[in-house]
Amino acid sequence: DAGITQSPRYKITETGRQVTLMCHQTWSHSYMFWYRQDLGHGLRLIYYSAAADITDKGEVPDGYVVSRSKTENFPLTLESATRSQTSVYFCASSESTTNSPLHFGNGTRLTVT
Amino acid sequence: LAKTTQPISMDSYEGQEVNITCSHNNIATNDYITWYQQFPSQGPRFIIQGYKTKVTNEVASLFIPADRKSSTLSLPRVSLSDTAVYYCLVGGPSNDYKLSFGAGTTVTVRA
């Protein structure tokens, strides 16, 4: 089915471990985004990508790494997970930044113990 | 970066009209105003977008005054399923399209 899918849906990891969250979209949208959602903060932009091999930092990029070797995939890696990175992570895509709506996945709930 | 301010929460009853006002005093000339809806355990969903005056679709209406320093999302005849968090975003070339969502407005619809 067309759309944007995130995996895993739930993840528990330990402090210091590396973890990668996956995001895949089938629309061939140029732009992809990673947000985190925490109580009291709404959604905050971590990283975004304008096209394959083009990425840029958002509001809260520290501790995260992204890559975009293919248009349809935009994985987010926590290089050494910390408890403060416990959150719900949402991936989104849009046709372009020219005011195109964002299409969100259903999120990954990550718990760092 | 255009900052937005909207009420934390609003309560309503089924069948009523709900109006959520968002303030964005430093909106830039080329910025658009976009509203999203989010249900628990789901990602936000696009509702409506506008630049000026009034925009209407099958879900909502968006009213934007001439000075564009605020906007009002209007949900006609709400039902229990409209209980959600609603986010107002302002963005465009002024912030390089880096959109961040604030805390949003939690709308609770009661029977």
PDB file of N, CA and C in Angstrom, chain A residues 8-108:
ATOM      1  N   PRO A   8      10.848  -0.009  14.074  1.00  0.00           N
ATOM      2  CA  PRO A   8       9.730  -0.758  14.654  1.00  0.00           C
ATOM      3  C   PRO A   8       8.671   0.177  15.207  1.00  0.00           C
ATOM      4  N   ARG A   9       7.571  -0.337  15.624  1.00  0.00           N
ATOM      5  CA  ARG A   9       6.518   0.459  16.235  1.00  0.00           C
ATOM      6  C   ARG A   9       6.872   0.780  17.691  1.00  0.00           C
ATOM      7  N   TYR A  10       7.509  -0.172  18.343  1.00  0.00           N
ATOM      8  CA  TYR A  10       7.969  -0.009  19.729  1.00  0.00           C
ATOM      9  C   TYR A  10       9.389  -0.551  19.846  1.00  0.00           C
ATOM     10  N   LYS A  11      10.195   0.131  20.668  1.00  0.00           N
ATOM     11  CA  LYS A  11      11.571  -0.314  20.847  1.00  0.00           C
ATOM     12  C   LYS A  11      12.028   0.041  22.251  1.00  0.00           C
ATOM     13  N   ILE A  12      12.626  -0.944  22.906  1.00  0.00           N
ATOM     14  CA  ILE A  12      13.241  -0.694  24.200  1.00  0.00           C
ATOM     15  C   ILE A  12      14.724  -0.981  24.043  1.00  0.00           C
ATOM     16  N   THR A  13      15.570  -0.052  24.476  1.00  0.00           N
ATOM     17  CA  THR A  13      16.993  -0.239  24.366  1.00  0.00           C
ATOM     18  C   THR A  13      17.666   0.261  25.635  1.00  0.00           C
ATOM     19  N   GLU A  14      18.938  -0.065  25.766  1.00  0.00           N
ATOM     20  CA  GLU A  14      19.670   0.355  26.952  1.00  0.00           C
ATOM     21  C   GLU A  14      20.528   1.572  26.656  1.00  0.00           C
ATOM     22  N   THR A  15      20.805   2.310  27.678  1.00  0.00           N
ATOM     23  CA  THR A  15      21.699   3.472  27.563  1.00  0.00           C
ATOM     24  C   THR A  15      23.029   3.062  26.946  1.00  0.00           C
ATOM     25  N   GLY A  16      23.478   3.851  25.985  1.00  0.00           N
ATOM     26  CA  GLY A  16      24.753   3.593  25.343  1.00  0.00           C
ATOM     27  C   GLY A  16      24.687   2.755  24.079  1.00  0.00           C
ATOM     28  N   ARG A  17      23.578   2.123  23.844  1.00  0.00           N
ATOM     29  CA  ARG A  17      23.455   1.294  22.644  1.00  0.00           C
ATOM     30  C   ARG A  17      23.101   2.143  21.426  1.00  0.00           C
ATOM     31  N   GLN A  18      23.471   1.654  20.271  1.00  0.00           N
ATOM     32  CA  GLN A  18      23.083   2.295  19.025  1.00  0.00           C
ATOM     33  C   GLN A  18      21.754   1.695  18.568  1.00  0.00           C
ATOM     34  N   VAL A  19      20.883   2.544  18.122  1.00  0.00           N
ATOM     35  CA  VAL A  19      19.595   2.070  17.632  1.00  0.00           C
ATOM     36  C   VAL A  19      19.213   2.854  16.392  1.00  0.00           C
ATOM     37  N   THR A  20      18.620   2.166  15.431  1.00  0.00           N
ATOM     38  CA  THR A  20      18.203   2.810  14.187  1.00  0.00           C
ATOM     39  C   THR A  20      16.708   2.653  13.995  1.00  0.00           C
ATOM     40  N   LEU A  21      16.067   3.777  13.736  1.00  0.00           N
ATOM     41  CA  LEU A  21      14.648   3.795  13.429  1.00  0.00           C
ATOM     42  C   LEU A  21      14.492   3.955  11.926  1.00  0.00           C
ATOM     43  N   MET A  22      13.591   3.145  11.367  1.00  0.00           N
ATOM     44  CA  MET A  22      13.453   3.137   9.918  1.00  0.00           C
ATOM     45  C   MET A  22      12.216   3.901   9.474  1.00  0.00           C
ATOM     46  N   CYS A  23      12.334   4.498   8.292  1.00  0.00           N
ATOM     47  CA  CYS A  23      11.213   5.217   7.697  1.00  0.00           C
ATOM     48  C   CYS A  23      11.240   4.968   6.194  1.00  0.00           C
ATOM     49  N   HIS A  24      10.108   4.573   5.650  1.00  0.00           N
ATOM     50  CA  HIS A  24      10.004   4.258   4.233  1.00  0.00           C
ATOM     51  C   HIS A  24       8.736   4.875   3.670  1.00  0.00           C
ATOM     52  N   GLN A  25       8.872   5.588   2.524  1.00  0.00           N
ATOM     53  CA  GLN A  25       7.684   6.151   1.892  1.00  0.00           C
ATOM     54  C   GLN A  25       7.624   5.716   0.430  1.00  0.00           C
ATOM     55  N   THR A  26       6.389   5.547  -0.037  1.00  0.00           N
ATOM     56  CA  THR A  26       6.174   5.004  -1.381  1.00  0.00           C
ATOM     57  C   THR A  26       5.714   6.061  -2.382  1.00  0.00           C
ATOM     58  N   TRP A  27       5.656   7.333  -1.961  1.00  0.00           N
ATOM     59  CA  TRP A  27       5.171   8.373  -2.860  1.00  0.00           C
ATOM     60  C   TRP A  27       6.268   9.002  -3.721  1.00  0.00           C
ATOM     61  N   SER A  28       7.516   8.685  -3.445  1.00  0.00           N
ATOM     62  CA  SER A  28       8.646   9.351  -4.090  1.00  0.00           C
ATOM     63  C   SER A  28       8.694  10.845  -3.753  1.00  0.00           C
ATOM     64  N   HIS A  29       8.240  11.181  -2.564  1.00  0.00           N
ATOM     65  CA  HIS A  29       8.331  12.567  -2.107  1.00  0.00           C
ATOM     66  C   HIS A  29       9.785  12.974  -1.970  1.00  0.00           C
ATOM     67  N   SER A  30      10.064  14.229  -2.319  1.00  0.00           N
ATOM     68  CA  SER A  30      11.436  14.716  -2.224  1.00  0.00           C
ATOM     69  C   SER A  30      11.866  14.907  -0.787  1.00  0.00           C
ATOM     70  N   TYR A  31      10.970  15.462   0.018  1.00  0.00           N
ATOM     71  CA  TYR A  31      11.350  15.864   1.361  1.00  0.00           C
ATOM     72  C   TYR A  31      10.917  14.837   2.402  1.00  0.00           C
ATOM     73  N   MET A  32      11.808  14.600   3.338  1.00  0.00           N
ATOM     74  CA  MET A  32      11.497  13.738   4.468  1.00  0.00           C
ATOM     75  C   MET A  32      12.006  14.383   5.755  1.00  0.00           C
ATOM     76  N   PHE A  33      11.312  14.062   6.843  1.00  0.00           N
ATOM     77  CA  PHE A  33      11.563  14.731   8.120  1.00  0.00           C
ATOM     78  C   PHE A  33      11.516  13.728   9.263  1.00  0.00           C
ATOM     79  N   TRP A  34      12.274  14.030  10.304  1.00  0.00           N
ATOM     80  CA  TRP A  34      12.167  13.295  11.563  1.00  0.00           C
ATOM     81  C   TRP A  34      11.819  14.284  12.671  1.00  0.00           C
ATOM     82  N   TYR A  35      10.780  13.921  13.424  1.00  0.00           N
ATOM     83  CA  TYR A  35      10.361  14.694  14.585  1.00  0.00           C
ATOM     84  C   TYR A  35      10.381  13.799  15.821  1.00  0.00           C
ATOM     85  N   ARG A  36      10.531  14.426  16.976  1.00  0.00           N
ATOM     86  CA  ARG A  36      10.294  13.731  18.226  1.00  0.00           C
ATOM     87  C   ARG A  36       9.189  14.458  18.981  1.00  0.00           C
ATOM     88  N   GLN A  37       8.396  13.673  19.694  1.00  0.00           N
ATOM     89  CA  GLN A  37       7.288  14.256  20.442  1.00  0.00           C
ATOM     90  C   GLN A  37       7.396  13.877  21.897  1.00  0.00           C
ATOM     91  N   ASP A  38       7.471  14.880  22.733  1.00  0.00           N
ATOM     92  CA  ASP A  38       7.545  14.696  24.182  1.00  0.00           C
ATOM     93  C   ASP A  38       6.451  15.530  24.827  1.00  0.00           C
ATOM     94  N   LEU A  39       5.973  15.059  25.961  1.00  0.00           N
ATOM     95  CA  LEU A  39       4.932  15.798  26.677  1.00  0.00           C
ATOM     96  C   LEU A  39       5.402  17.210  26.956  1.00  0.00           C
ATOM     97  N   GLY A  40       4.554  18.166  26.627  1.00  0.00           N
ATOM     98  CA  GLY A  40       4.866  19.560  26.923  1.00  0.00           C
ATOM     99  C   GLY A  40       5.695  20.262  25.870  1.00  0.00           C
ATOM    100  N   HIS A  41       6.175  19.498  24.870  1.00  0.00           N
ATOM    101  CA  HIS A  41       7.021  20.114  23.843  1.00  0.00           C
ATOM    102  C   HIS A  41       6.425  20.031  22.451  1.00  0.00           C
ATOM    103  N   GLY A  42       5.319  19.409  22.275  1.00  0.00           N
ATOM    104  CA  GLY A  42       4.798  19.233  20.926  1.00  0.00           C
ATOM    105  C   GLY A  42       5.754  18.391  20.109  1.00  0.00           C
ATOM    106  N   LEU A  43       5.797  18.604  18.823  1.00  0.00           N
ATOM    107  CA  LEU A  43       6.741  17.897  17.955  1.00  0.00           C
ATOM    108  C   LEU A  43       7.893  18.830  17.611  1.00  0.00           C
ATOM    109  N   ARG A  44       9.094  18.332  17.753  1.00  0.00           N
ATOM    110  CA  ARG A  44      10.274  19.116  17.448  1.00  0.00           C
ATOM    111  C   ARG A  44      11.062  18.450  16.327  1.00  0.00           C
ATOM    112  N   LEU A  45      11.505  19.264  15.382  1.00  0.00           N
ATOM    113  CA  LEU A  45      12.200  18.754  14.203  1.00  0.00           C
ATOM    114  C   LEU A  45      13.626  18.365  14.554  1.00  0.00           C
ATOM    115  N   ILE A  46      13.998  17.139  14.200  1.00  0.00           N
ATOM    116  CA  ILE A  46      15.350  16.640  14.473  1.00  0.00           C
ATOM    117  C   ILE A  46      16.250  16.870  13.255  1.00  0.00           C
ATOM    118  N   TYR A  47      15.843  16.303  12.127  1.00  0.00           N
ATOM    119  CA  TYR A  47      16.564  16.429  10.868  1.00  0.00           C
ATOM    120  C   TYR A  47      15.564  16.430   9.735  1.00  0.00           C
ATOM    121  N   TYR A  48      15.979  16.980   8.626  1.00  0.00           N
ATOM    122  CA  TYR A  48      15.181  16.836   7.441  1.00  0.00           C
ATOM    123  C   TYR A  48      16.081  16.651   6.222  1.00  0.00           C
ATOM    124  N   SER A  49      15.468  16.185   5.142  1.00  0.00           N
ATOM    125  CA  SER A  49      16.211  15.891   3.921  1.00  0.00           C
ATOM    126  C   SER A  49      15.423  16.408   2.731  1.00  0.00           C
ATOM    127  N   ALA A  50      16.119  17.149   1.870  1.00  0.00           N
ATOM    128  CA  ALA A  50      15.466  17.718   0.686  1.00  0.00           C
ATOM    129  C   ALA A  50      15.484  16.758  -0.497  1.00  0.00           C
ATOM    130  N   ALA A  51      16.383  15.803  -0.463  1.00  0.00           N
ATOM    131  CA  ALA A  51      16.515  14.830  -1.563  1.00  0.00           C
ATOM    132  C   ALA A  51      17.539  13.802  -1.122  1.00  0.00           C
ATOM    133  N   ALA A  52      17.723  12.798  -1.931  1.00  0.00           N
ATOM    134  CA  ALA A  52      18.753  11.800  -1.623  1.00  0.00           C
ATOM    135  C   ALA A  52      20.100  12.500  -1.469  1.00  0.00           C
ATOM    136  N   ASP A  53      20.807  12.118  -0.437  1.00  0.00           N
ATOM    137  CA  ASP A  53      22.139  12.644  -0.130  1.00  0.00           C
ATOM    138  C   ASP A  53      22.159  14.103   0.312  1.00  0.00           C
ATOM    139  N   ILE A  54      20.992  14.676   0.598  1.00  0.00           N
ATOM    140  CA  ILE A  54      20.940  16.054   1.097  1.00  0.00           C
ATOM    141  C   ILE A  54      20.166  16.048   2.420  1.00  0.00           C
ATOM    142  N   THR A  55      20.858  16.379   3.498  1.00  0.00           N
ATOM    143  CA  THR A  55      20.211  16.427   4.806  1.00  0.00           C
ATOM    144  C   THR A  55      20.604  17.706   5.526  1.00  0.00           C
ATOM    145  N   ASP A  56      19.791  18.094   6.496  1.00  0.00           N
ATOM    146  CA  ASP A  56      20.089  19.310   7.251  1.00  0.00           C
ATOM    147  C   ASP A  56      19.506  19.183   8.654  1.00  0.00           C
ATOM    148  N   LYS A  57      20.121  19.899   9.580  1.00  0.00           N
ATOM    149  CA  LYS A  57      19.698  19.829  10.970  1.00  0.00           C
ATOM    150  C   LYS A  57      18.417  20.603  11.201  1.00  0.00           C
ATOM    151  N   GLY A  58      17.656  20.102  12.159  1.00  0.00           N
ATOM    152  CA  GLY A  58      16.477  20.811  12.594  1.00  0.00           C
ATOM    153  C   GLY A  58      16.728  21.479  13.926  1.00  0.00           C
ATOM    154  N   GLU A  59      15.731  21.439  14.770  1.00  0.00           N
ATOM    155  CA  GLU A  59      15.781  22.143  16.058  1.00  0.00           C
ATOM    156  C   GLU A  59      16.591  21.391  17.110  1.00  0.00           C
ATOM    157  N   VAL A  60      16.527  20.054  17.109  1.00  0.00           N
ATOM    158  CA  VAL A  60      17.167  19.253  18.162  1.00  0.00           C
ATOM    159  C   VAL A  60      17.977  18.099  17.571  1.00  0.00           C
ATOM    160  N   PRO A  61      19.059  18.359  16.857  1.00  0.00           N
ATOM    161  CA  PRO A  61      19.777  17.295  16.150  1.00  0.00           C
ATOM    162  C   PRO A  61      20.821  16.532  16.977  1.00  0.00           C
ATOM    163  N   ASP A  62      21.204  17.066  18.137  1.00  0.00           N
ATOM    164  CA  ASP A  62      22.318  16.470  18.881  1.00  0.00           C
ATOM    165  C   ASP A  62      22.009  15.037  19.311  1.00  0.00           C
ATOM    166  N   GLY A  63      22.965  14.137  19.036  1.00  0.00           N
ATOM    167  CA  GLY A  63      22.812  12.742  19.423  1.00  0.00           C
ATOM    168  C   GLY A  63      22.180  11.875  18.356  1.00  0.00           C
ATOM    169  N   TYR A  64      21.840  12.482  17.225  1.00  0.00           N
ATOM    170  CA  TYR A  64      21.183  11.756  16.137  1.00  0.00           C
ATOM    171  C   TYR A  64      21.999  11.869  14.850  1.00  0.00           C
ATOM    172  N   VAL A  65      21.876  10.825  14.032  1.00  0.00           N
ATOM    173  CA  VAL A  65      22.513  10.817  12.720  1.00  0.00           C
ATOM    174  C   VAL A  65      21.479  10.336  11.710  1.00  0.00           C
ATOM    175  N   VAL A  66      21.481  10.939  10.544  1.00  0.00           N
ATOM    176  CA  VAL A  66      20.579  10.500   9.480  1.00  0.00           C
ATOM    177  C   VAL A  66      21.372  10.259   8.210  1.00  0.00           C
ATOM    178  N   SER A  67      20.737   9.531   7.317  1.00  0.00           N
ATOM    179  CA  SER A  67      21.299   9.313   5.989  1.00  0.00           C
ATOM    180  C   SER A  67      20.142   9.172   5.020  1.00  0.00           C
ATOM    181  N   ARG A  68      20.429   9.426   3.758  1.00  0.00           N
ATOM    182  CA  ARG A  68      19.377   9.260   2.750  1.00  0.00           C
ATOM    183  C   ARG A  68      20.034   8.873   1.429  1.00  0.00           C
ATOM    184  N   SER A  69      20.350   7.616   1.323  1.00  0.00           N
ATOM    185  CA  SER A  69      20.985   7.126   0.107  1.00  0.00           C
ATOM    186  C   SER A  69      19.943   6.867  -0.988  1.00  0.00           C
ATOM    187  N   LYS A  70      18.704   6.588  -0.589  1.00  0.00           N
ATOM    188  CA  LYS A  70      17.613   6.392  -1.542  1.00  0.00           C
ATOM    189  C   LYS A  70      16.471   7.325  -1.193  1.00  0.00           C
ATOM    190  N   THR A  71      15.765   7.786  -2.202  1.00  0.00           N
ATOM    191  CA  THR A  71      14.673   8.737  -1.983  1.00  0.00           C
ATOM    192  C   THR A  71      13.641   8.205  -0.996  1.00  0.00           C
ATOM    193  N   GLU A  72      13.365   6.909  -1.039  1.00  0.00           N
ATOM    194  CA  GLU A  72      12.254   6.382  -0.260  1.00  0.00           C
ATOM    195  C   GLU A  72      12.580   6.070   1.198  1.00  0.00           C
ATOM    196  N   ASN A  73      13.850   6.061   1.545  1.00  0.00           N
ATOM    197  CA  ASN A  73      14.229   5.678   2.912  1.00  0.00           C
ATOM    198  C   ASN A  73      14.956   6.799   3.631  1.00  0.00           C
ATOM    199  N   PHE A  74      14.667   6.932   4.921  1.00  0.00           N
ATOM    200  CA  PHE A  74      15.301   8.005   5.709  1.00  0.00           C
ATOM    201  C   PHE A  74      15.489   7.488   7.132  1.00  0.00           C
ATOM    202  N   PRO A  75      16.491   6.666   7.366  1.00  0.00           N
ATOM    203  CA  PRO A  75      16.702   6.126   8.710  1.00  0.00           C
ATOM    204  C   PRO A  75      17.288   7.145   9.680  1.00  0.00           C
ATOM    205  N   LEU A  76      16.899   7.002  10.931  1.00  0.00           N
ATOM    206  CA  LEU A  76      17.398   7.858  12.012  1.00  0.00           C
ATOM    207  C   LEU A  76      18.157   6.975  12.996  1.00  0.00           C
ATOM    208  N   THR A  77      19.400   7.323  13.262  1.00  0.00           N
ATOM    209  CA  THR A  77      20.234   6.535  14.164  1.00  0.00           C
ATOM    210  C   THR A  77      20.589   7.321  15.411  1.00  0.00           C
ATOM    211  N   LEU A  78      20.378   6.681  16.551  1.00  0.00           N
ATOM    212  CA  LEU A  78      20.857   7.211  17.814  1.00  0.00           C
ATOM    213  C   LEU A  78      22.178   6.499  18.078  1.00  0.00           C
ATOM    214  N   GLU A  79      23.265   7.242  18.016  1.00  0.00           N
ATOM    215  CA  GLU A  79      24.583   6.608  18.054  1.00  0.00           C
ATOM    216  C   GLU A  79      24.878   5.987  19.416  1.00  0.00           C
ATOM    217  N   SER A  80      24.496   6.644  20.471  1.00  0.00           N
ATOM    218  CA  SER A  80      24.685   6.136  21.827  1.00  0.00           C
ATOM    219  C   SER A  80      23.491   6.625  22.638  1.00  0.00           C
ATOM    220  N   ALA A  81      22.479   5.801  22.715  1.00  0.00           N
ATOM    221  CA  ALA A  81      21.200   6.229  23.277  1.00  0.00           C
ATOM    222  C   ALA A  81      21.324   6.708  24.719  1.00  0.00           C
ATOM    223  N   THR A  82      20.583   7.748  25.032  1.00  0.00           N
ATOM    224  CA  THR A  82      20.502   8.271  26.399  1.00  0.00           C
ATOM    225  C   THR A  82      19.049   8.280  26.836  1.00  0.00           C
ATOM    226  N   ARG A  83      18.824   8.323  28.134  1.00  0.00           N
ATOM    227  CA  ARG A  83      17.444   8.314  28.662  1.00  0.00           C
ATOM    228  C   ARG A  83      16.653   9.514  28.159  1.00  0.00           C
ATOM    229  N   SER A  84      17.330  10.629  27.929  1.00  0.00           N
ATOM    230  CA  SER A  84      16.628  11.828  27.450  1.00  0.00           C
ATOM    231  C   SER A  84      16.102  11.655  26.020  1.00  0.00           C
ATOM    232  N   GLN A  85      16.537  10.596  25.359  1.00  0.00           N
ATOM    233  CA  GLN A  85      16.038  10.326  24.015  1.00  0.00           C
ATOM    234  C   GLN A  85      14.820   9.401  24.019  1.00  0.00           C
ATOM    235  N   THR A  86      14.351   9.042  25.195  1.00  0.00           N
ATOM    236  CA  THR A  86      13.074   8.333  25.296  1.00  0.00           C
ATOM    237  C   THR A  86      11.994   9.268  24.792  1.00  0.00           C
ATOM    238  N   SER A  87      11.258   8.826  23.782  1.00  0.00           N
ATOM    239  CA  SER A  87      10.307   9.715  23.125  1.00  0.00           C
ATOM    240  C   SER A  87       9.509   8.924  22.089  1.00  0.00           C
ATOM    241  N   VAL A  88       8.581   9.609  21.470  1.00  0.00           N
ATOM    242  CA  VAL A  88       7.900   9.058  20.303  1.00  0.00           C
ATOM    243  C   VAL A  88       8.458   9.772  19.082  1.00  0.00           C
ATOM    244  N   TYR A  89       8.912   8.994  18.122  1.00  0.00           N
ATOM    245  CA  TYR A  89       9.545   9.546  16.930  1.00  0.00           C
ATOM    246  C   TYR A  89       8.626   9.399  15.730  1.00  0.00           C
ATOM    247  N   PHE A  90       8.443  10.512  15.025  1.00  0.00           N
ATOM    248  CA  PHE A  90       7.601  10.512  13.835  1.00  0.00           C
ATOM    249  C   PHE A  90       8.424  10.887  12.616  1.00  0.00           C
ATOM    250  N   CYS A  91       8.201  10.136  11.571  1.00  0.00           N
ATOM    251  CA  CYS A  91       8.772  10.432  10.269  1.00  0.00           C
ATOM    252  C   CYS A  91       7.675  11.047   9.412  1.00  0.00           C
ATOM    253  N   ALA A  92       8.052  11.961   8.541  1.00  0.00           N
ATOM    254  CA  ALA A  92       7.086  12.593   7.649  1.00  0.00           C
ATOM    255  C   ALA A  92       7.721  12.829   6.288  1.00  0.00           C
ATOM    256  N   SER A  93       6.871  12.994   5.291  1.00  0.00           N
ATOM    257  CA  SER A  93       7.368  13.318   3.955  1.00  0.00           C
ATOM    258  C   SER A  93       6.460  14.359   3.334  1.00  0.00           C
ATOM    259  N   SER A  94       6.976  15.063   2.333  1.00  0.00           N
ATOM    260  CA  SER A  94       6.159  15.999   1.564  1.00  0.00           C
ATOM    261  C   SER A  94       6.721  16.099   0.160  1.00  0.00           C
ATOM    262  N   GLU A  95       5.851  16.487  -0.753  1.00  0.00           N
ATOM    263  CA  GLU A  95       6.264  16.572  -2.152  1.00  0.00           C
ATOM    264  C   GLU A  95       7.388  17.572  -2.331  1.00  0.00           C
ATOM    265  N   SER A  96       7.246  18.706  -1.664  1.00  0.00           N
ATOM    266  CA  SER A  96       8.275  19.729  -1.728  1.00  0.00           C
ATOM    267  C   SER A  96       8.053  20.618  -0.524  1.00  0.00           C
ATOM    268  N   THR A  97       8.923  21.557  -0.288  1.00  0.00           N
ATOM    269  CA  THR A  97       8.715  22.449   0.846  1.00  0.00           C
ATOM    270  C   THR A  97       7.843  23.641   0.457  1.00  0.00           C
ATOM    271  N   THR A  98       7.423  23.686  -0.776  1.00  0.00           N
ATOM    272  CA  THR A  98       6.613  24.823  -1.194  1.00  0.00           C
ATOM    273  C   THR A  98       5.203  24.668  -0.639  1.00  0.00           C
ATOM    274  N   ASN A  99       5.132  24.654   0.690  1.00  0.00           N
ATOM    275  CA  ASN A  99       3.854  24.586   1.389  1.00  0.00           C
ATOM    276  C   ASN A  99       3.075  23.305   1.148  1.00  0.00           C
ATOM    277  N   SER A 100       3.736  22.264   0.705  1.00  0.00           N
ATOM    278  CA  SER A 100       3.042  20.975   0.572  1.00  0.00           C
ATOM    279  C   SER A 100       2.789  20.396   1.954  1.00  0.00           C
ATOM    280  N   PRO A 101       1.647  19.778   2.167  1.00  0.00           N
ATOM    281  CA  PRO A 101       1.356  19.182   3.469  1.00  0.00           C
ATOM    282  C   PRO A 101       2.353  18.082   3.818  1.00  0.00           C
ATOM    283  N   LEU A 102       2.593  17.934   5.103  1.00  0.00           N
ATOM    284  CA  LEU A 102       3.408  16.829   5.597  1.00  0.00           C
ATOM    285  C   LEU A 102       2.523  15.596   5.780  1.00  0.00           C
ATOM    286  N   HIS A 103       3.050  14.445   5.406  1.00  0.00           N
ATOM    287  CA  HIS A 103       2.360  13.172   5.620  1.00  0.00           C
ATOM    288  C   HIS A 103       3.169  12.384   6.635  1.00  0.00           C
ATOM    289  N   PHE A 104       2.532  12.038   7.736  1.00  0.00           N
ATOM    290  CA  PHE A 104       3.237  11.408   8.844  1.00  0.00           C
ATOM    291  C   PHE A 104       3.011   9.905   8.908  1.00  0.00           C
ATOM    292  N   GLY A 105       4.032   9.212   9.427  1.00  0.00           N
ATOM    293  CA  GLY A 105       3.871   7.824   9.798  1.00  0.00           C
ATOM    294  C   GLY A 105       3.202   7.737  11.164  1.00  0.00           C
ATOM    295  N   ASN A 106       3.025   6.516  11.659  1.00  0.00           N
ATOM    296  CA  ASN A 106       2.349   6.329  12.944  1.00  0.00           C
ATOM    297  C   ASN A 106       3.288   6.323  14.134  1.00  0.00           C
ATOM    298  N   GLY A 107       4.547   6.547  13.890  1.00  0.00           N
ATOM    299  CA  GLY A 107       5.474   6.757  14.978  1.00  0.00           C
ATOM    300  C   GLY A 107       6.158   5.508  15.503  1.00  0.00           C
ATOM    301  N   THR A 108       7.284   5.729  16.158  1.00  0.00           N
ATOM    302  CA  THR A 108       8.005   4.686  16.888  1.00  0.00           C
ATOM    303  C   THR A 108       8.155   5.160  18.318  1.00  0.00           C
TER     304      THR A 108
END
